[in-house]
GROMACS .gro file of C-alpha atoms in nm:
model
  401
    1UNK     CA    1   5.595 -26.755  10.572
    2UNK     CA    2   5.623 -26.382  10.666
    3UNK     CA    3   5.285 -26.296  10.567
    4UNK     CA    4   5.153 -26.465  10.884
    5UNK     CA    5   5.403 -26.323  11.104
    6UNK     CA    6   5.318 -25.960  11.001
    7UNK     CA    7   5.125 -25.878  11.299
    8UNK     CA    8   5.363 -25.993  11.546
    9UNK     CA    9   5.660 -25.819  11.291
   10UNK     CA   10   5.447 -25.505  11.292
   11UNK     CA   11   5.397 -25.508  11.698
   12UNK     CA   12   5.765 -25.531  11.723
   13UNK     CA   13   5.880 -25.291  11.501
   14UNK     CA   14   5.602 -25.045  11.658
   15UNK     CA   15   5.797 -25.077  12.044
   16UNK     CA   16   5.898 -24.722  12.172
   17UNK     CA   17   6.259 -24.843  12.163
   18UNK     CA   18   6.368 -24.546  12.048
   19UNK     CA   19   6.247 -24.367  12.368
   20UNK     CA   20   6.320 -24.649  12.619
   21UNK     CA   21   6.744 -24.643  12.479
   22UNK     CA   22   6.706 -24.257  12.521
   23UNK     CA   23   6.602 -24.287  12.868
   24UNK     CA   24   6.790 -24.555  13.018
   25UNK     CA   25   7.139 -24.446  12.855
   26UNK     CA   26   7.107 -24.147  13.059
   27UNK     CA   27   7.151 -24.359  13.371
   28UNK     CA   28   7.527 -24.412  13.463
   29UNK     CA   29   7.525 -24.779  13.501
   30UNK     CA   30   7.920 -24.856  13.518
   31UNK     CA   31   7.991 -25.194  13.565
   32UNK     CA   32   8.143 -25.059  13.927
   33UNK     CA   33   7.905 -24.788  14.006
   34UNK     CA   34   7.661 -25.010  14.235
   35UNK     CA   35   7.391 -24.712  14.271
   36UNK     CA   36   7.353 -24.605  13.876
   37UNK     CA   37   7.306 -25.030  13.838
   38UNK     CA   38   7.045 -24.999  14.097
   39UNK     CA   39   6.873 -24.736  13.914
   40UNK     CA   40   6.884 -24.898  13.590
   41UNK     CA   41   6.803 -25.275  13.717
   42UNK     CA   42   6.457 -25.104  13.865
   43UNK     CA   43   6.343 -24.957  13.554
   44UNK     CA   44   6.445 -25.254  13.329
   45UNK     CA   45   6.210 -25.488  13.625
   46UNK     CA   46   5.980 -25.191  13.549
   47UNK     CA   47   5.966 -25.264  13.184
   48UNK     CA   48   5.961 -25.624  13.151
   49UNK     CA   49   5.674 -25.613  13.383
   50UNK     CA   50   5.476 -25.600  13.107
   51UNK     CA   51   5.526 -25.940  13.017
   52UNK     CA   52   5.334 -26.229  13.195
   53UNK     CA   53   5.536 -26.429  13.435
   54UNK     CA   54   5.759 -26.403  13.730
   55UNK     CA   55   6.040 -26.064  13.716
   56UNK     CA   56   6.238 -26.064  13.955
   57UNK     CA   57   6.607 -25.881  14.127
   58UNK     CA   58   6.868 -26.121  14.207
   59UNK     CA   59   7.194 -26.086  14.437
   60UNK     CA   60   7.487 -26.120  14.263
   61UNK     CA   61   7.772 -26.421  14.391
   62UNK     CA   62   7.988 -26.163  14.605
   63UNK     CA   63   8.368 -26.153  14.439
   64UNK     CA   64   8.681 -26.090  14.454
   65UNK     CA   65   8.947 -25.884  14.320
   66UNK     CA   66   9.347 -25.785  14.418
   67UNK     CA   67   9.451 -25.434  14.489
   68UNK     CA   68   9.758 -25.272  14.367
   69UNK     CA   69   9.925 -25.348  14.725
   70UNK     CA   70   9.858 -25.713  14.615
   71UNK     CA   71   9.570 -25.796  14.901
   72UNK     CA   72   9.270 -25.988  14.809
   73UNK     CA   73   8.959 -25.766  14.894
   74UNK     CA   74   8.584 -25.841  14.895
   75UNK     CA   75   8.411 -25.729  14.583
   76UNK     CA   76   8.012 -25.672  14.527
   77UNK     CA   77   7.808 -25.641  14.220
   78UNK     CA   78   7.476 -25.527  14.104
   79UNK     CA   79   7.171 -25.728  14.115
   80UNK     CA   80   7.041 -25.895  13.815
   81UNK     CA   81   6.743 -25.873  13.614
   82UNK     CA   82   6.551 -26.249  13.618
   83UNK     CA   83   6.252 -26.256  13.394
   84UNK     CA   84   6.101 -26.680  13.363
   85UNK     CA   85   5.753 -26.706  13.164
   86UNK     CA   86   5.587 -27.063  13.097
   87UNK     CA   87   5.808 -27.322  13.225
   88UNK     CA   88   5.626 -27.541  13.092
   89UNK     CA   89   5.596 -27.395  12.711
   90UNK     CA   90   5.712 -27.737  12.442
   91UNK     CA   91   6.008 -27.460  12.347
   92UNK     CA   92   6.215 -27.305  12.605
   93UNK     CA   93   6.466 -27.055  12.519
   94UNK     CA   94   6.708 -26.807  12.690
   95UNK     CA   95   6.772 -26.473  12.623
   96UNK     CA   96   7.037 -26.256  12.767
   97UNK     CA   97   7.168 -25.892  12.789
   98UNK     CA   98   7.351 -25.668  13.018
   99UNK     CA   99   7.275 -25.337  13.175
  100UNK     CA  100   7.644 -25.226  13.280
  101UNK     CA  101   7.890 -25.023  13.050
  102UNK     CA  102   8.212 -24.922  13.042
  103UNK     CA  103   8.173 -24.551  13.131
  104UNK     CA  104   8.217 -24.453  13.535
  105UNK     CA  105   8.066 -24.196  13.692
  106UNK     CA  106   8.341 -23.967  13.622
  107UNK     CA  107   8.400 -24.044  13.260
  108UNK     CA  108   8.296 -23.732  13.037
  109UNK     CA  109   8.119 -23.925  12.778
  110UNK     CA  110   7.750 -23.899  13.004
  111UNK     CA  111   7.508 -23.738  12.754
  112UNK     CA  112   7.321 -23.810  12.427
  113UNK     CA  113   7.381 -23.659  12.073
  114UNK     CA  114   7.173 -23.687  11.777
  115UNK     CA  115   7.335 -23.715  11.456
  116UNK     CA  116   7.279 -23.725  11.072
  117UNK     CA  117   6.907 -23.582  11.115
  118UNK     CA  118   6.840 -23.801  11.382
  119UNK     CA  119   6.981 -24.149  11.207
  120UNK     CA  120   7.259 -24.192  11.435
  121UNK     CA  121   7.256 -24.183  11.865
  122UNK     CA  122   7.580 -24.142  12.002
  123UNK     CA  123   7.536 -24.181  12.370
  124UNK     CA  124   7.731 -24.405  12.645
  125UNK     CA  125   7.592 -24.765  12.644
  126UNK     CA  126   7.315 -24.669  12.320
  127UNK     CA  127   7.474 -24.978  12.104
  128UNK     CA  128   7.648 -25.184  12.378
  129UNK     CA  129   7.378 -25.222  12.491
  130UNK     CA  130   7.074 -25.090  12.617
  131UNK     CA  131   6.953 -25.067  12.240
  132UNK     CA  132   6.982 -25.460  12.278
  133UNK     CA  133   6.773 -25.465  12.571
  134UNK     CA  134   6.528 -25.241  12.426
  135UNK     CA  135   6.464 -25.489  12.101
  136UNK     CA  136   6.457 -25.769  12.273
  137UNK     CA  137   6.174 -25.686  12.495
  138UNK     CA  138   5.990 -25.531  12.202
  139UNK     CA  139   6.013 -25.869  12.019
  140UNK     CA  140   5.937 -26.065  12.359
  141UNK     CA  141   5.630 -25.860  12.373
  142UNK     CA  142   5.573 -25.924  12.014
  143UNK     CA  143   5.591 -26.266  12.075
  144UNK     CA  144   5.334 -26.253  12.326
  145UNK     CA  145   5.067 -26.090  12.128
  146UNK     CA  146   5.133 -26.407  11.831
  147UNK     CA  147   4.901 -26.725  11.895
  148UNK     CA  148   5.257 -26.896  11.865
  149UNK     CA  149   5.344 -26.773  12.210
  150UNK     CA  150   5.209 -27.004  12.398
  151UNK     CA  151   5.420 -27.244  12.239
  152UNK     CA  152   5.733 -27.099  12.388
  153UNK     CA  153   5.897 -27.043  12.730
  154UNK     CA  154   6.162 -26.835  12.837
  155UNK     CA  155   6.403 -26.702  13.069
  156UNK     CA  156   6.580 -26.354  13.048
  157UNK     CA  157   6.868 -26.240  13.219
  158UNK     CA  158   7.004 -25.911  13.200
  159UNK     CA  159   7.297 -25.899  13.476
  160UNK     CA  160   7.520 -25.573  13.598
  161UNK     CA  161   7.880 -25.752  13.521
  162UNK     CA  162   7.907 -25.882  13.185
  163UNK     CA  163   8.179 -25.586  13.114
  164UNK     CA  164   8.384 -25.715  13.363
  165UNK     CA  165   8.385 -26.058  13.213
  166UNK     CA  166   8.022 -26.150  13.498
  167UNK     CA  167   8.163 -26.269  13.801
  168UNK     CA  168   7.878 -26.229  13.995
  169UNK     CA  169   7.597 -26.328  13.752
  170UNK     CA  170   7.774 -26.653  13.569
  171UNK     CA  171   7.618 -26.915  13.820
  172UNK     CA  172   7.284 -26.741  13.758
  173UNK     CA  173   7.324 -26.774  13.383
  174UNK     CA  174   7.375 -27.138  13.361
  175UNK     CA  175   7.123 -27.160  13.571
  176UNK     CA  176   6.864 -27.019  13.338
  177UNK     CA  177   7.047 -27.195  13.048
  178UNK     CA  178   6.961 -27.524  13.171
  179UNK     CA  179   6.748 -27.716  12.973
  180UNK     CA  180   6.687 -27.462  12.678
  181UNK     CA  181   6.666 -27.519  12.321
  182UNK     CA  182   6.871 -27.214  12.207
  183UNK     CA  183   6.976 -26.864  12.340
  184UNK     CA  184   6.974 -26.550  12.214
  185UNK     CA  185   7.193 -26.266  12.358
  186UNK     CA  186   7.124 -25.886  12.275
  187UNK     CA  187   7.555 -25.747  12.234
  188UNK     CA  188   7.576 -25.501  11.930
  189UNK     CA  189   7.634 -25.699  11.592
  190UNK     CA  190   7.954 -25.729  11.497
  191UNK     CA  191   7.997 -25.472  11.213
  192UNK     CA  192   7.792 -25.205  11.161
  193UNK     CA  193   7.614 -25.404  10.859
  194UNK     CA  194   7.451 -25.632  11.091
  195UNK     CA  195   7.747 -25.925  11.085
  196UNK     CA  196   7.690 -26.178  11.331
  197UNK     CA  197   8.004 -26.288  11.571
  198UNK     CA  198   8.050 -26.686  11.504
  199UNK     CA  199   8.346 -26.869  11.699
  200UNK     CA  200   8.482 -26.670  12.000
  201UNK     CA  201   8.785 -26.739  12.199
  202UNK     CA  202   8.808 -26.835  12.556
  203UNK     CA  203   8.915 -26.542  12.842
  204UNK     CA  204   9.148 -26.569  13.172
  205UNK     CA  205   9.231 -26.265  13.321
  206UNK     CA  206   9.486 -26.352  13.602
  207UNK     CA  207   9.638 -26.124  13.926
  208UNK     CA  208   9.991 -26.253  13.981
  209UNK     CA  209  10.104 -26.168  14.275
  210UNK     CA  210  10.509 -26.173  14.321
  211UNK     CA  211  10.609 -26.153  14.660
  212UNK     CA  212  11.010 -26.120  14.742
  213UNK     CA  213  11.261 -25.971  14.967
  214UNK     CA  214  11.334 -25.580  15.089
  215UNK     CA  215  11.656 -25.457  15.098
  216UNK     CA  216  11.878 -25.153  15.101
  217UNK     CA  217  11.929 -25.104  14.667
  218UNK     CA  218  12.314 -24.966  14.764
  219UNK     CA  219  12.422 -25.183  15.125
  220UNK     CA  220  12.307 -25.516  15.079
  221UNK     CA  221  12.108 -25.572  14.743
  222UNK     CA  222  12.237 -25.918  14.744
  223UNK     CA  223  12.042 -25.987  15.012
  224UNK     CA  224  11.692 -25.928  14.847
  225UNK     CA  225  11.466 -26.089  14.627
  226UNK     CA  226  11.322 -25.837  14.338
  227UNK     CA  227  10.965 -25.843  14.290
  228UNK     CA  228  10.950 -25.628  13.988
  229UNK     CA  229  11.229 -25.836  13.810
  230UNK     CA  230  11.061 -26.117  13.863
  231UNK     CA  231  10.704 -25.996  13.758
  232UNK     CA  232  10.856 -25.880  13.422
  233UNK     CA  233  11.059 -26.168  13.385
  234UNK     CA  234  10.707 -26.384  13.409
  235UNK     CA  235  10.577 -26.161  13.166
  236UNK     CA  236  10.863 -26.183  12.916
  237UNK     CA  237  10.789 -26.565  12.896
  238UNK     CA  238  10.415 -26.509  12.874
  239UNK     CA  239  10.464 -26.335  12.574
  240UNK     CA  240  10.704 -26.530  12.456
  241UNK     CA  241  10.476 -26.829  12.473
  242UNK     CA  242  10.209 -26.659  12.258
  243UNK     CA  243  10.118 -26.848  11.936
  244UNK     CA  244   9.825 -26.912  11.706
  245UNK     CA  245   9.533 -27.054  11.895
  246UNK     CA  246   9.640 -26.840  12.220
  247UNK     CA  247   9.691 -26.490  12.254
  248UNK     CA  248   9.851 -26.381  12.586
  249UNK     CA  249   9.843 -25.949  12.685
  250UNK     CA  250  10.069 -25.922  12.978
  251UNK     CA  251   9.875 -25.593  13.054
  252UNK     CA  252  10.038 -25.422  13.392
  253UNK     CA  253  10.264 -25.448  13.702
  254UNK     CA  254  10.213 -25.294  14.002
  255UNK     CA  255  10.438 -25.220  14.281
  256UNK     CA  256  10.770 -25.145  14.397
  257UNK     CA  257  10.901 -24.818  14.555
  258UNK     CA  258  11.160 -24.568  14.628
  259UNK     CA  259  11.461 -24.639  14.408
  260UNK     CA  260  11.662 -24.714  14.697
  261UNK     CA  261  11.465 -24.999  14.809
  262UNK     CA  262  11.476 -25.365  14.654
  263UNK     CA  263  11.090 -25.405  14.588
  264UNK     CA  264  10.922 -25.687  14.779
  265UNK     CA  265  10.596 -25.708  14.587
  266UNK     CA  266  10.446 -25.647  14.264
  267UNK     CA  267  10.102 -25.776  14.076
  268UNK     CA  268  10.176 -25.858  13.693
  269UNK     CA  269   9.805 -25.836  13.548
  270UNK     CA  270   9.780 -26.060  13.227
  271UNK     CA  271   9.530 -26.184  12.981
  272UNK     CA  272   9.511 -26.517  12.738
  273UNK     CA  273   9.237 -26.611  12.481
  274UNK     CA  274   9.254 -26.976  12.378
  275UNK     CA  275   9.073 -27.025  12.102
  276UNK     CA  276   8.971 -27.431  12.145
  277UNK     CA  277   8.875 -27.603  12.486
  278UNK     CA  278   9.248 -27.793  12.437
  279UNK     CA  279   9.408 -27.439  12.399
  280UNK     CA  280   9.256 -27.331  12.783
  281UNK     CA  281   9.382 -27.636  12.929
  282UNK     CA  282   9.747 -27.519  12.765
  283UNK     CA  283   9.735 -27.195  12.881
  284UNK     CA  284   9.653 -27.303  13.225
  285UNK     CA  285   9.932 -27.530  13.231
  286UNK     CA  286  10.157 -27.263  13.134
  287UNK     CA  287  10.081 -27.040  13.334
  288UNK     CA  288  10.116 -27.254  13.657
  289UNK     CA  289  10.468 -27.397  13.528
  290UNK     CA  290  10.621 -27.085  13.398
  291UNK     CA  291  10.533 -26.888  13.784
  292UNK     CA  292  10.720 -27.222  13.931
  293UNK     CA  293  10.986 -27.137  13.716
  294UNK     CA  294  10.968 -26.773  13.759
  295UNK     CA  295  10.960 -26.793  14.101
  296UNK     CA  296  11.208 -27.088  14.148
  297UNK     CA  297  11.507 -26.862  13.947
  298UNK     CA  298  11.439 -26.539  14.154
  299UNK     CA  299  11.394 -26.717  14.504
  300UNK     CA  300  11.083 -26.555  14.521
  301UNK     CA  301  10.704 -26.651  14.615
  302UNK     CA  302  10.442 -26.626  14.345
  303UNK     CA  303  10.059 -26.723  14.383
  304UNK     CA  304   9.818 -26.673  14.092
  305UNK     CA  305   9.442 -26.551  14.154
  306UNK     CA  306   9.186 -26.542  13.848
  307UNK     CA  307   9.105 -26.788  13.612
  308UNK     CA  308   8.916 -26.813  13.265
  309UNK     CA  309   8.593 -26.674  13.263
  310UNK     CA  310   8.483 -26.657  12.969
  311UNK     CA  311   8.530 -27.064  12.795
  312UNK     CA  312   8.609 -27.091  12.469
  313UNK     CA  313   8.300 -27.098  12.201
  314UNK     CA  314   8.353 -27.260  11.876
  315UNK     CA  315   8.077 -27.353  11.686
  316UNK     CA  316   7.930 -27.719  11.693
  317UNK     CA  317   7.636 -27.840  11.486
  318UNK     CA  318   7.365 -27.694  11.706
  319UNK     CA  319   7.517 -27.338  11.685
  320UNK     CA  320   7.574 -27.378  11.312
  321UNK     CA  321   7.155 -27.514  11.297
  322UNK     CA  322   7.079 -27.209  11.486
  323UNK     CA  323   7.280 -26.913  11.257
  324UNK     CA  324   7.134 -27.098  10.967
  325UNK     CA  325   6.758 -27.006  11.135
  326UNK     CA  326   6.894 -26.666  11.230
  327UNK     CA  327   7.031 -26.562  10.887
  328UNK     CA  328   6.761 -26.770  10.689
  329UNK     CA  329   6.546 -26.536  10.831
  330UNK     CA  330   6.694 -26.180  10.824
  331UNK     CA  331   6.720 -26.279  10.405
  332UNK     CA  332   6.318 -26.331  10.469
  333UNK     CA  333   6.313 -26.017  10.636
  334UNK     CA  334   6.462 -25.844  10.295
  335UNK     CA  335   6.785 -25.748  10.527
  336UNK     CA  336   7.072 -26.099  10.452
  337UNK     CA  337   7.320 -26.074  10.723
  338UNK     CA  338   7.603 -26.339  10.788
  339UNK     CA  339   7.847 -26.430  11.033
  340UNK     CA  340   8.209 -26.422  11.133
  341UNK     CA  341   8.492 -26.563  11.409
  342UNK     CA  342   8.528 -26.258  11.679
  343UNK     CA  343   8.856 -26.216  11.902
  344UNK     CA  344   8.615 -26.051  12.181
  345UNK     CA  345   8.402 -26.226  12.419
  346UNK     CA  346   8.082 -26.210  12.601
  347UNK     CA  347   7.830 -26.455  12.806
  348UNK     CA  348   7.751 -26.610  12.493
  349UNK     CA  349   8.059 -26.809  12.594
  350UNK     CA  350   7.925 -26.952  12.916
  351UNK     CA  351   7.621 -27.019  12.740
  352UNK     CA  352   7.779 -27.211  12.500
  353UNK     CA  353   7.990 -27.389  12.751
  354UNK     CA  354   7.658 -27.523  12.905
  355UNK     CA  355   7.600 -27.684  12.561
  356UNK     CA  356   7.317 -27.452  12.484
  357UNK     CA  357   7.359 -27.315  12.119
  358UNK     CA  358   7.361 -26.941  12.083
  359UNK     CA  359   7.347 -26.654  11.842
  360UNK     CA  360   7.539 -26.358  12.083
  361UNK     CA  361   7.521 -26.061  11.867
  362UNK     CA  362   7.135 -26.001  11.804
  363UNK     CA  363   7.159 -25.669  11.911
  364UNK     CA  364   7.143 -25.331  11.764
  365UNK     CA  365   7.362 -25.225  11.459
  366UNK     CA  366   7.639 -24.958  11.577
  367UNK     CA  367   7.943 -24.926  11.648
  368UNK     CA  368   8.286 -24.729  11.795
  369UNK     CA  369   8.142 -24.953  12.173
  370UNK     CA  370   8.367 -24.845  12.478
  371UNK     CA  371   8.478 -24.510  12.302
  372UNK     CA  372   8.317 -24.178  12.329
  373UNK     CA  373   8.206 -24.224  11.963
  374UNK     CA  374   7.981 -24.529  12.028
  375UNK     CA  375   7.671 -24.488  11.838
  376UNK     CA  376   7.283 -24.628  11.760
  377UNK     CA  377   7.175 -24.673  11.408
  378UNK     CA  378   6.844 -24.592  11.528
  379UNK     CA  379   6.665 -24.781  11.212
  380UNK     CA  380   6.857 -25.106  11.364
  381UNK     CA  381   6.595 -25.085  11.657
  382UNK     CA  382   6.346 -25.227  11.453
  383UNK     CA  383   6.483 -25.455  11.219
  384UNK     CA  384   6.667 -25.652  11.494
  385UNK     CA  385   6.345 -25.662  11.693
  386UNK     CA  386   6.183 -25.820  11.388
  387UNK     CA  387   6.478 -26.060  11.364
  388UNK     CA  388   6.437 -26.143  11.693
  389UNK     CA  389   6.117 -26.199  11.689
  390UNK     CA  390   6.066 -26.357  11.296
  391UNK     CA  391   6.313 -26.637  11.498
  392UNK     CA  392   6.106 -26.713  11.810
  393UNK     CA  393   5.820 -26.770  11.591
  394UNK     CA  394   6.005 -26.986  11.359
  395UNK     CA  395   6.148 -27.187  11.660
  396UNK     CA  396   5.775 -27.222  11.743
  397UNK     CA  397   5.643 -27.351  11.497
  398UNK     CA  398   5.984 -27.570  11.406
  399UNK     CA  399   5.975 -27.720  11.839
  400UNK     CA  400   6.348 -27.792  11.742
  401UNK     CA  401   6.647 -27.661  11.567
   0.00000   0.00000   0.00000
């Protein structure tokens, strides 16, 4: 079975990857800094240029966000990278990446160190995960050179706001899921051994903002309504309510004042994973019921902003088909890999949510993401782009999982 794959596995594993993660990890693409995304989404439609078919820069859904006064301001995003060849192919697929990271354009961690002779990159983004983006195009390219290509259609997506859980590129990911077969998405594996991430947990991240009374804190604190105590109050229950299947992170409050004031606002900032669908609908419930509660005791107004982005993704029979094919053939590939639950999440989620089955962690090996100490095992470049493609070509020939 490998034997004639080797010239497509060859073409892959021959991609300048190495040089392309180098290059673009230089570029400060913060999930916030809108000009280092613009400089990274034009050489990333630069690169995939090279494949046939329409590339293309789409405008993100505009957003929103609330400030630490507790206003509701207009947010905008990068554009994202849109990438659609043969529409038509028997075998349509989706694969995904993202070109933000974690690191603004004043964090410190902004250049590129080589490490253990040159085995190692530790660089911002060089893992998470512009050495995903870099594999996947070498295999996509790979894949083009096979006589199997023909046989398959895609659609890539690489958006600027994955890290902050893709407001503005969600719509066009389902989008580009419809109708597909499977998905693959390019986020770091999950251990440095090449582990895949299985079942996921849902993702709300929720604004609450607590709006009450001023008052002098020594004349007449009777006569107002404390914001603060009632935003910690709310988050005293939330993490009270915390139990298996749903983990809840009150994270911040902001607000309040001069200590002689009664504080009339505050924002508690709080975030629950539900592991099942029925866990979501739970924590939804709870949190509308206990901020009617909340705000019912303390004679105070409460409205909640945010929702759950990311859905919960356990894994049905097409997902399970799919790892099978995945791990099936990294043992082919002389390199066995398996997979486990994660408690992070990604937009393998939403995939999943449009019943799509997908593999979200067939990225580069590494590790230490969103720290100054994330790293590249450089030799991953090439044995995930052979994964990658090995896969494709499988799905191919298969026309179904």
């Amino acid at each position: 079975m490998i034997e004639a794959h080797r010239p497509a596995l060859e073409a892959a594993a021959a991609a300048p990857m190495l040089a392309q993660v180098r290059q673009w990890s230089l570029v400060n693409s913060g999930s916030r800094n809108l000009d280092g995304l613009a400089v990274m989404a034009g050489l990333l439609a630069d690169a995939f240029a090279a494949l046939p078919g329409e590339v293309a820069l789409r405008d993100a859904v505009p957003g929103e966000a609330v400030d630490a006064a507790g206003n509701v301001q207009p947010l905008d995003y990068g554009r994202n990278l849109h990438v659609r060849v043969r529409p038509g192919a028997p075998v349509q697929l989706l694969l995904t990446g993202h070109m933000d990271t974690v690191y603004a354009p004043d964090h410190p961690f902004q250049t590129l160190t080589d490490m253990d002779g040159g085995a190692v990159l530790n660089g911002p983004g060089v893992a998470d995960m512009k050495g995903g983006i870099a594999l996947m195009l070498a295999a996509l390219a790979a894949l083009e050179a096979s006589p199997l290509g023909s046989r398959i259609g895609y659609e890539v997506v690489i958006n600027s706001d994955e890290e902050i859980a893709s407001p503005g590129s969600a719509a066009l990911i389902a989008e580009a899921a419809r109708g597909k077969l499977a998905a693959l998405t390019y986020e770091p594996s999950s251990l440095p051994d090449g582990t895949l991430a299985g079942a996921r947990p849902g993702s709300g991240n929720f604004s609450i903002i607590v709006t009450g009374r001023s008052a002098h804190a020594g004349r007449n604190p009777e006569e107002g309504r404390n914001a603060i105590v009632a935003a910690a109050d709310l988050a005293l229950r939330l993490s009270r309510a915390r139990r298996s299947g749903l983990a809840i992170n009150p994270a911040r409050i902001d607000g309040g004042g001069p200590n002689n004031v009664v504080p009339d606002r505050a924002i508690l900032r709080v975030n629950l994973r539900p592991a099942l669908p029925e866990d979501q609908a739970i924590a939804q419930a709870l949190i509308d019921d206990l901020a009617k509660a909340v705000a019912a005791e303390h004679d105070v107004a409460i409205h909640v902003h945010g929702g759950f982005g990311r859905p919960p993704k356990p894994i049905d029979d097409k997902a399970a088909r799919l790892f099978a094919l995945v791990e099936e053939s990294a043992a082919l590939l002389g390199r066995p890999i398996t997979h486990k639950a994660s408690g992070g999440v990604c937009d393998g989620n939403n995939i999943a949510a449009c019943g799509v089955p997908v593999v979200d962690t067939m990225g580069a090996r590494g590790g230490a993401i969103h720290s100054p100490d994330e790293y590249l095992i450089v030799e991953s470049l090439p044995e995930r782009a052979q994964l990658s493609t090995l896969v494709m070509l499988r799905l191919a020939e298969r026309g179904s999982l």
